[in-house]
Short mmCIF file of C-alpha atoms and ligand atoms in Angstrom, two decimals:
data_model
loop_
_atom_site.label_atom_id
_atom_site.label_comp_id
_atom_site.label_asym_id
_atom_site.label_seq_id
_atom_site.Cartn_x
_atom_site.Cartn_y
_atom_site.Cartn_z
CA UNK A 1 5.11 23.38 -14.85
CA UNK A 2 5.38 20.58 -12.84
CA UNK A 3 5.77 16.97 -14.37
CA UNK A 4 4.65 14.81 -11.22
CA UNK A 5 2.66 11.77 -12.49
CA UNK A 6 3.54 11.84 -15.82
CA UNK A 7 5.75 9.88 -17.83
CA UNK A 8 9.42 10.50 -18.24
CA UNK A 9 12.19 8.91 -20.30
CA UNK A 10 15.03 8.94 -18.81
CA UNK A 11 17.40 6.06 -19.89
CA UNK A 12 18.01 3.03 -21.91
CA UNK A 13 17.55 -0.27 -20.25
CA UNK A 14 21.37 -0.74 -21.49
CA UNK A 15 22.63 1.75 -19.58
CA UNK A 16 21.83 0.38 -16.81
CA UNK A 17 24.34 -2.40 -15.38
CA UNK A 18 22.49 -5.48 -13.81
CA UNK A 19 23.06 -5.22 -9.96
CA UNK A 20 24.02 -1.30 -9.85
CA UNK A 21 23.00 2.25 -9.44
CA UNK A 22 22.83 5.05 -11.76
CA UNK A 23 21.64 8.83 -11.76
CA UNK A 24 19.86 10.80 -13.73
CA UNK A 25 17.56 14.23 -13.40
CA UNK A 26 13.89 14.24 -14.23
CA UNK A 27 11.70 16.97 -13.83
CA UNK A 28 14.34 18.73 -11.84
CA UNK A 29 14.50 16.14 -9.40
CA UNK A 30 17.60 13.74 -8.73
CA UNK A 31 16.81 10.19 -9.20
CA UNK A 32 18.22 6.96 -8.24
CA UNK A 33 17.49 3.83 -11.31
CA UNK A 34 18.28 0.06 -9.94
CA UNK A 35 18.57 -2.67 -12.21
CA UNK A 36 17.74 -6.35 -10.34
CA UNK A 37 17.90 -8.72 -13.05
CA UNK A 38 15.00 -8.18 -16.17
CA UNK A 39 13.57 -5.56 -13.45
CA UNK A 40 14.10 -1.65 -12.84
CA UNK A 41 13.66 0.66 -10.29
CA UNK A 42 13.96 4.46 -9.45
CA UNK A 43 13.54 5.84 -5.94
CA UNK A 44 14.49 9.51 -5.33
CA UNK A 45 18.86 10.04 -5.33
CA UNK A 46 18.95 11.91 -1.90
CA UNK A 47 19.32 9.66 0.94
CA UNK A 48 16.70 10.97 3.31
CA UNK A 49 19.36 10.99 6.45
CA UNK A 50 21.52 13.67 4.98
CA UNK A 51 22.68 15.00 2.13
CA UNK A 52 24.58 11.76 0.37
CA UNK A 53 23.69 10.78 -3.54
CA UNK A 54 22.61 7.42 -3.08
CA UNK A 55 23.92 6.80 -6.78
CA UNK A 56 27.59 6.71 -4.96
CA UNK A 57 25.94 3.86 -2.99
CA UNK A 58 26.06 0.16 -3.01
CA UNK A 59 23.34 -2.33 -4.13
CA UNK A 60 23.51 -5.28 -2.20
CA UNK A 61 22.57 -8.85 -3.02
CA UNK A 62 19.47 -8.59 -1.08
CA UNK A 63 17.81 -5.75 -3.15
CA UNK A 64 19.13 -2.61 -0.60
CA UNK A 65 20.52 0.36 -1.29
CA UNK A 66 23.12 1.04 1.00
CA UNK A 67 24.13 4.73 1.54
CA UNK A 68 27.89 5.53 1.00
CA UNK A 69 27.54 8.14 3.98
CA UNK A 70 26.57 6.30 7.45
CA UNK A 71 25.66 3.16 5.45
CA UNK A 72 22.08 3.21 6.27
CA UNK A 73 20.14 0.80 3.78
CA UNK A 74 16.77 1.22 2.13
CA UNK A 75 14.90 -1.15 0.74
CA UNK A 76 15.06 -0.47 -3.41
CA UNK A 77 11.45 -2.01 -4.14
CA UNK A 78 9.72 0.31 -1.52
CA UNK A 79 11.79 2.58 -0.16
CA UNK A 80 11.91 1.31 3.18
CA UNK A 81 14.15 2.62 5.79
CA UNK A 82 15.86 -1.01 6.47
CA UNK A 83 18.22 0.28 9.76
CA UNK A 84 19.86 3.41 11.66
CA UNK A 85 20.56 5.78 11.18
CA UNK A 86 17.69 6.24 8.89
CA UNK A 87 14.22 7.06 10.19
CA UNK A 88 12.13 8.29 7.24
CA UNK A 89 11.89 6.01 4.00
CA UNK A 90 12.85 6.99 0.45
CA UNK A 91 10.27 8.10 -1.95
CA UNK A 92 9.88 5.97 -4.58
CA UNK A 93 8.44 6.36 -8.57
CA UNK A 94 6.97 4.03 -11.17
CA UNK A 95 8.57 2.38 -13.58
CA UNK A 96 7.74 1.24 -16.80
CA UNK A 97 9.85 -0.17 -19.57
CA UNK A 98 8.86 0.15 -23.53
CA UNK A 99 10.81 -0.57 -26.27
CA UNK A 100 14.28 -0.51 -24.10
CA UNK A 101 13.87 2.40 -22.56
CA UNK A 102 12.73 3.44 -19.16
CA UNK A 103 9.81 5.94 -18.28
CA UNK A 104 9.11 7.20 -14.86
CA UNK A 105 6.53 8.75 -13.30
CA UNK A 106 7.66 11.17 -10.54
CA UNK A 107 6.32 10.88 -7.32
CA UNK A 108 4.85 14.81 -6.17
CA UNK A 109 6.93 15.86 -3.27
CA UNK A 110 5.03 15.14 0.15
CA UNK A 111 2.88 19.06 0.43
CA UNK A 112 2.97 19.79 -3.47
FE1 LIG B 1 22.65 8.51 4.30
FE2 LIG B 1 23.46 9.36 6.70
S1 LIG B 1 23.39 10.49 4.85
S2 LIG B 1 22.79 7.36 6.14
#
């Protein structure tokens, strides 16, 4: 059964290092957390290009995620596809943080 729209727990604010990327799976699906500063968030992990993890990426100063493939960059707030290669944007999934930990809430796949 399918856990789209609910929440998930799937890390401690702690393990996340201001400024970087990290991985983890929820609901089956590869995700990509973000920490900017007292704010976190998770987009999906596969960059939407090819088939690159995004958590082997870079996060640069400006809030992008920059793929460690052909170095296209999405925006980490909405997903957007910021330059080429890319041409379809990154899904993206709520984030809410209680008592130092972080919950998501996965976005459904585009047709589920
Ligand atoms: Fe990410 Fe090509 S696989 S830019």
């Amino acid at each position: 059964m399918s856990t789209a729209g609910r929440w998930i727990d799937v890390a401690a604010v702690a393990d996340l290092p201001d400024g970087d990327v990290v991985g983890r799976v929820a609901d089956g699906r590869e995700v990509a957390l973000y920490r900017l500063g007292d704010e976190v968030f998770a987009t999906d992990a596969t960059c939407t290009h090819g088939n690159a993890s995004l958590c082997g990426g870079f996060v640069e100063p400006d809030g992008s995620i920059e793929c460690p493939l052909h170095q296209g960059r999405f925006d980490i707030r909405t997903g957007k596809a910021l330059c080429e290669p890319l041409e379809r944007d990154l899904a993206v999934h709520a984030v809410r943080l209680e008592g130092g930990r972080v919950w998501i809430a996965i976005r459904a796949a585009s047709g589920a």
